Structure formats: structure tokens, C-alpha cells
């Protein structure tokens, strides 16, 4: 899932000042799980915005604002409302989808942070940097680019102590963990594989639509 967080209050204040008549649209998937969207969030910020003398013409929750076809269908619910801009509570993908479809000024109070795995309600752990050059098949399904603070892909840096990371002593060294898991599967030889520098050609922007 995509993790989002609220921008700082000063930034949000500036965004509110740029509004006049706005519709609030929230994502019912990732942002909802992160606590950065949902009916309560839309209600909270409706009050905040109206207290600043701005007009909230309406609110709408959409189950996945990154889905263009779904957004086009759901927007029909607010087509009769009088508004000149949209405030989106979603990741950057949702923001761009609404901007493209509506052609209206789009605002967001959120920053998109990372791709994560959900451990339990309200608790997430970064799982992937979406580098386009995945090494999981060789590292016992532990991503060194994400789990190692230095992003090292060819074994430990030499700074780990008792299996802990020198950057964060509370964190297991990613490569000690990788070796341990490989050993359990009798695949220690994988640790000898040398990974070439990341193939940045995979990261050319924008990517083709048919990736």
C-alpha cells in the first residue's frame, strides 16, 4: 500500500488561503488505511476550511482515486455542485488522475512517502522503493535497498555490531538477516553473487504505459 502523511500546518494554511469554493475528495483505499482520508477526515477539514471563510461545496469518497475509469464514474455524483477547485486526500497518483480528468485546480494536504506492507492496523513498514531492478529472488525475499539504511546490495558494510545496524542499533543488519535466512535454506552461496549497479535505464521517466 502507498503511505501518505499530512503536510505541515504552515503549508496547509497556505493551501487553504488559495481556495474559494472547493470540493473535498478522499481515497477509500491506501489513504484511508493510513488515517489520512475517510469520512471523519473530510468532516474535520471541512470545518477547518469553513472557519477560514472558504466554501466547501461538498465531499466525496472514492475507492481508489488512482483508477481513472472509477473516478470518471464517481465524479458524476458531484457534477451539479458549484466549485472551482478540488482538495484531494490521496497519494500523488490520485492527485494527478483528478487533475487530468477534471481540468480544475487541484490541491492536496498530503505528501506521498513510500510503498509499505501493513503489519497491523495503523502500523506500516517500508517494503519497497520500486526501483525496477528487484533482487528478492537472491536475497531470501529481504530487500536490501529498503531494509539497509545505506541501500547496500553486496553484503554488509562492515559497520554492523552483533548483527545490528550501525546507523540504527535497534535495527537488525539487513545483510546479517539475509545471510541467516539463506543459511536456513542452504543457499548461502547466494551471498557470493555480485550485483551490478542499479540499472537506471529501468527508471527512465516517464515509463511506458504498458509496463
PDB file of C-alpha atoms in Angstrom, residues 2-133:
ATOM      1  CA  UNK A   2       1.039   3.615  -0.551  1.00  0.00           C
ATOM      2  CA  UNK A   3       1.829   5.571   2.615  1.00  0.00           C
ATOM      3  CA  UNK A   4       0.832   9.238   2.830  1.00  0.00           C
ATOM      4  CA  UNK A   5       1.169  11.792   5.602  1.00  0.00           C
ATOM      5  CA  UNK A   6      -0.191  15.282   6.216  1.00  0.00           C
ATOM      6  CA  UNK A   7       1.832  18.291   5.168  1.00  0.00           C
ATOM      7  CA  UNK A   8       2.960  20.612   7.937  1.00  0.00           C
ATOM      8  CA  UNK A   9       0.325  23.059   9.318  1.00  0.00           C
ATOM      9  CA  UNK A  10       2.002  26.098   7.762  1.00  0.00           C
ATOM     10  CA  UNK A  11       1.836  24.510   4.312  1.00  0.00           C
ATOM     11  CA  UNK A  12      -1.802  23.527   4.828  1.00  0.00           C
ATOM     12  CA  UNK A  13      -2.609  27.105   5.876  1.00  0.00           C
ATOM     13  CA  UNK A  14      -1.163  28.435   2.615  1.00  0.00           C
ATOM     14  CA  UNK A  15      -3.173  25.937   0.590  1.00  0.00           C
ATOM     15  CA  UNK A  16      -6.422  26.934   2.311  1.00  0.00           C
ATOM     16  CA  UNK A  17      -5.760  30.596   1.508  1.00  0.00           C
ATOM     17  CA  UNK A  18      -5.643  29.741  -2.199  1.00  0.00           C
ATOM     18  CA  UNK A  19      -9.136  28.203  -2.132  1.00  0.00           C
ATOM     19  CA  UNK A  20     -12.555  29.744  -2.718  1.00  0.00           C
ATOM     20  CA  UNK A  21     -15.248  27.145  -3.431  1.00  0.00           C
ATOM     21  CA  UNK A  22     -13.827  23.648  -3.029  1.00  0.00           C
ATOM     22  CA  UNK A  23     -14.933  20.011  -3.074  1.00  0.00           C
ATOM     23  CA  UNK A  24     -13.107  17.543  -0.808  1.00  0.00           C
ATOM     24  CA  UNK A  25     -12.401  14.104  -2.288  1.00  0.00           C
ATOM     25  CA  UNK A  26     -10.888  11.275  -0.270  1.00  0.00           C
ATOM     26  CA  UNK A  27      -9.371   7.927  -1.252  1.00  0.00           C
ATOM     27  CA  UNK A  28     -11.049   4.914   0.308  1.00  0.00           C
ATOM     28  CA  UNK A  29      -8.092   2.561  -0.031  1.00  0.00           C
ATOM     29  CA  UNK A  30      -4.482   3.360   0.942  1.00  0.00           C
ATOM     30  CA  UNK A  31      -5.008   6.856   2.372  1.00  0.00           C
ATOM     31  CA  UNK A  32      -7.983   5.584   4.366  1.00  0.00           C
ATOM     32  CA  UNK A  33      -5.803   2.870   5.898  1.00  0.00           C
ATOM     33  CA  UNK A  34      -3.127   5.455   6.715  1.00  0.00           C
ATOM     34  CA  UNK A  35      -5.604   7.678   8.535  1.00  0.00           C
ATOM     35  CA  UNK A  36      -5.096  10.487   6.021  1.00  0.00           C
ATOM     36  CA  UNK A  37      -8.507  10.066   4.401  1.00  0.00           C
ATOM     37  CA  UNK A  38     -12.011   8.944   5.302  1.00  0.00           C
ATOM     38  CA  UNK A  39     -15.347  10.498   6.242  1.00  0.00           C
ATOM     39  CA  UNK A  40     -14.011  11.777   9.572  1.00  0.00           C
ATOM     40  CA  UNK A  41     -11.011  13.406   7.879  1.00  0.00           C
ATOM     41  CA  UNK A  42     -13.204  15.105   5.282  1.00  0.00           C
ATOM     42  CA  UNK A  43     -15.552  16.317   8.018  1.00  0.00           C
ATOM     43  CA  UNK A  44     -12.633  17.615  10.107  1.00  0.00           C
ATOM     44  CA  UNK A  45     -11.104  19.608   7.278  1.00  0.00           C
ATOM     45  CA  UNK A  46     -14.467  20.843   6.067  1.00  0.00           C
ATOM     46  CA  UNK A  47     -14.849  22.587   9.416  1.00  0.00           C
ATOM     47  CA  UNK A  48     -11.280  23.919   9.329  1.00  0.00           C
ATOM     48  CA  UNK A  49     -11.692  25.292   5.812  1.00  0.00           C
ATOM     49  CA  UNK A  50     -15.083  26.849   6.510  1.00  0.00           C
ATOM     50  CA  UNK A  51     -13.713  28.504   9.657  1.00  0.00           C
ATOM     51  CA  UNK A  52     -11.252  30.265   7.343  1.00  0.00           C
ATOM     52  CA  UNK A  53     -14.162  31.779   5.406  1.00  0.00           C
ATOM     53  CA  UNK A  54     -13.941  29.397   2.445  1.00  0.00           C
ATOM     54  CA  UNK A  55     -16.848  27.425   0.970  1.00  0.00           C
ATOM     55  CA  UNK A  56     -16.927  23.622   0.910  1.00  0.00           C
ATOM     56  CA  UNK A  57     -19.449  22.727  -1.781  1.00  0.00           C
ATOM     57  CA  UNK A  58     -19.407  19.014  -0.973  1.00  0.00           C
ATOM     58  CA  UNK A  59     -17.382  15.901  -0.164  1.00  0.00           C
ATOM     59  CA  UNK A  60     -16.883  12.560  -1.879  1.00  0.00           C
ATOM     60  CA  UNK A  61     -15.101   9.313  -1.013  1.00  0.00           C
ATOM     61  CA  UNK A  62     -13.796   7.182  -3.893  1.00  0.00           C
ATOM     62  CA  UNK A  63     -12.454   3.637  -3.502  1.00  0.00           C
ATOM     63  CA  UNK A  64      -9.180   4.151  -5.352  1.00  0.00           C
ATOM     64  CA  UNK A  65      -8.594   7.561  -6.899  1.00  0.00           C
ATOM     65  CA  UNK A  66      -5.770   6.084  -8.987  1.00  0.00           C
ATOM     66  CA  UNK A  67      -8.416   4.207 -11.032  1.00  0.00           C
ATOM     67  CA  UNK A  68      -9.306   6.562 -13.880  1.00  0.00           C
ATOM     68  CA  UNK A  69     -12.464   4.744 -15.006  1.00  0.00           C
ATOM     69  CA  UNK A  70     -13.797   4.601 -11.440  1.00  0.00           C
ATOM     70  CA  UNK A  71     -13.064   8.288 -10.863  1.00  0.00           C
ATOM     71  CA  UNK A  72     -14.877   9.308 -14.057  1.00  0.00           C
ATOM     72  CA  UNK A  73     -17.943   7.383 -12.873  1.00  0.00           C
ATOM     73  CA  UNK A  74     -17.862   8.667  -9.297  1.00  0.00           C
ATOM     74  CA  UNK A  75     -17.417  12.310 -10.329  1.00  0.00           C
ATOM     75  CA  UNK A  76     -20.938  12.223 -11.768  1.00  0.00           C
ATOM     76  CA  UNK A  77     -22.160  12.396  -8.162  1.00  0.00           C
ATOM     77  CA  UNK A  78     -20.839  15.948  -7.803  1.00  0.00           C
ATOM     78  CA  UNK A  79     -21.314  17.294 -11.327  1.00  0.00           C
ATOM     79  CA  UNK A  80     -24.176  19.572 -10.211  1.00  0.00           C
ATOM     80  CA  UNK A  81     -22.135  21.187  -7.425  1.00  0.00           C
ATOM     81  CA  UNK A  82     -20.748  24.695  -7.812  1.00  0.00           C
ATOM     82  CA  UNK A  83     -16.998  24.607  -7.101  1.00  0.00           C
ATOM     83  CA  UNK A  84     -13.836  25.932  -8.676  1.00  0.00           C
ATOM     84  CA  UNK A  85     -11.193  23.602  -7.185  1.00  0.00           C
ATOM     85  CA  UNK A  86     -10.737  20.189  -5.571  1.00  0.00           C
ATOM     86  CA  UNK A  87      -8.917  19.186  -2.397  1.00  0.00           C
ATOM     87  CA  UNK A  88      -7.694  15.586  -2.665  1.00  0.00           C
ATOM     88  CA  UNK A  89      -6.788  13.259   0.197  1.00  0.00           C
ATOM     89  CA  UNK A  90      -4.819  10.590  -1.666  1.00  0.00           C
ATOM     90  CA  UNK A  91      -1.357   9.732  -2.940  1.00  0.00           C
ATOM     91  CA  UNK A  92       0.201  11.667  -5.807  1.00  0.00           C
ATOM     92  CA  UNK A  93      -1.269   9.282  -8.354  1.00  0.00           C
ATOM     93  CA  UNK A  94      -4.805  10.170  -7.300  1.00  0.00           C
ATOM     94  CA  UNK A  95      -3.990  13.866  -7.387  1.00  0.00           C
ATOM     95  CA  UNK A  96      -2.776  13.558 -10.985  1.00  0.00           C
ATOM     96  CA  UNK A  97      -5.770  11.484 -12.079  1.00  0.00           C
ATOM     97  CA  UNK A  98      -8.233  14.093 -10.811  1.00  0.00           C
ATOM     98  CA  UNK A  99      -6.233  16.915 -12.342  1.00  0.00           C
ATOM     99  CA  UNK A 100      -6.221  15.215 -15.735  1.00  0.00           C
ATOM    100  CA  UNK A 101      -9.904  14.280 -15.705  1.00  0.00           C
ATOM    101  CA  UNK A 102     -11.425  17.448 -14.266  1.00  0.00           C
ATOM    102  CA  UNK A 103      -9.104  20.133 -15.584  1.00  0.00           C
ATOM    103  CA  UNK A 104      -9.750  22.066 -12.356  1.00  0.00           C
ATOM    104  CA  UNK A 105      -7.150  23.356  -9.906  1.00  0.00           C
ATOM    105  CA  UNK A 106      -6.223  20.516  -7.564  1.00  0.00           C
ATOM    106  CA  UNK A 107      -4.871  20.847  -4.005  1.00  0.00           C
ATOM    107  CA  UNK A 108      -3.682  18.200  -1.558  1.00  0.00           C
ATOM    108  CA  UNK A 109      -2.835  18.301   2.136  1.00  0.00           C
ATOM    109  CA  UNK A 110      -0.836  15.068   1.802  1.00  0.00           C
ATOM    110  CA  UNK A 111       2.703  14.018   0.927  1.00  0.00           C
ATOM    111  CA  UNK A 112       3.307  10.601  -0.650  1.00  0.00           C
ATOM    112  CA  UNK A 113       6.027   8.804   1.301  1.00  0.00           C
ATOM    113  CA  UNK A 114       6.652   5.147   0.358  1.00  0.00           C
ATOM    114  CA  UNK A 115       5.291   1.720  -0.540  1.00  0.00           C
ATOM    115  CA  UNK A 116       4.744  -0.368   2.584  1.00  0.00           C
ATOM    116  CA  UNK A 117       3.484  -3.602   3.983  1.00  0.00           C
ATOM    117  CA  UNK A 118       0.808  -3.399   6.658  1.00  0.00           C
ATOM    118  CA  UNK A 119       1.789  -5.074   9.925  1.00  0.00           C
ATOM    119  CA  UNK A 120      -1.430  -4.318  11.791  1.00  0.00           C
ATOM    120  CA  UNK A 121      -3.959  -1.503  11.977  1.00  0.00           C
ATOM    121  CA  UNK A 122      -2.106   1.793  11.894  1.00  0.00           C
ATOM    122  CA  UNK A 123       1.348   0.185  11.721  1.00  0.00           C
ATOM    123  CA  UNK A 124       3.292   0.008   8.459  1.00  0.00           C
ATOM    124  CA  UNK A 125       6.811  -0.854   7.401  1.00  0.00           C
ATOM    125  CA  UNK A 126       8.506   0.326   4.249  1.00  0.00           C
ATOM    126  CA  UNK A 127       8.799  -2.665   1.946  1.00  0.00           C
ATOM    127  CA  UNK A 128       9.836  -1.482  -1.499  1.00  0.00           C
ATOM    128  CA  UNK A 129      11.409   1.513  -3.228  1.00  0.00           C
ATOM    129  CA  UNK A 130      10.025   0.381  -6.599  1.00  0.00           C
ATOM    130  CA  UNK A 131      13.499   0.586  -8.158  1.00  0.00           C
ATOM    131  CA  UNK A 132      12.588  -1.571 -11.143  1.00  0.00           C
ATOM    132  CA  UNK A 133      15.604  -3.824 -10.528  1.00  0.00           C
TER     133      UNK A 133
END
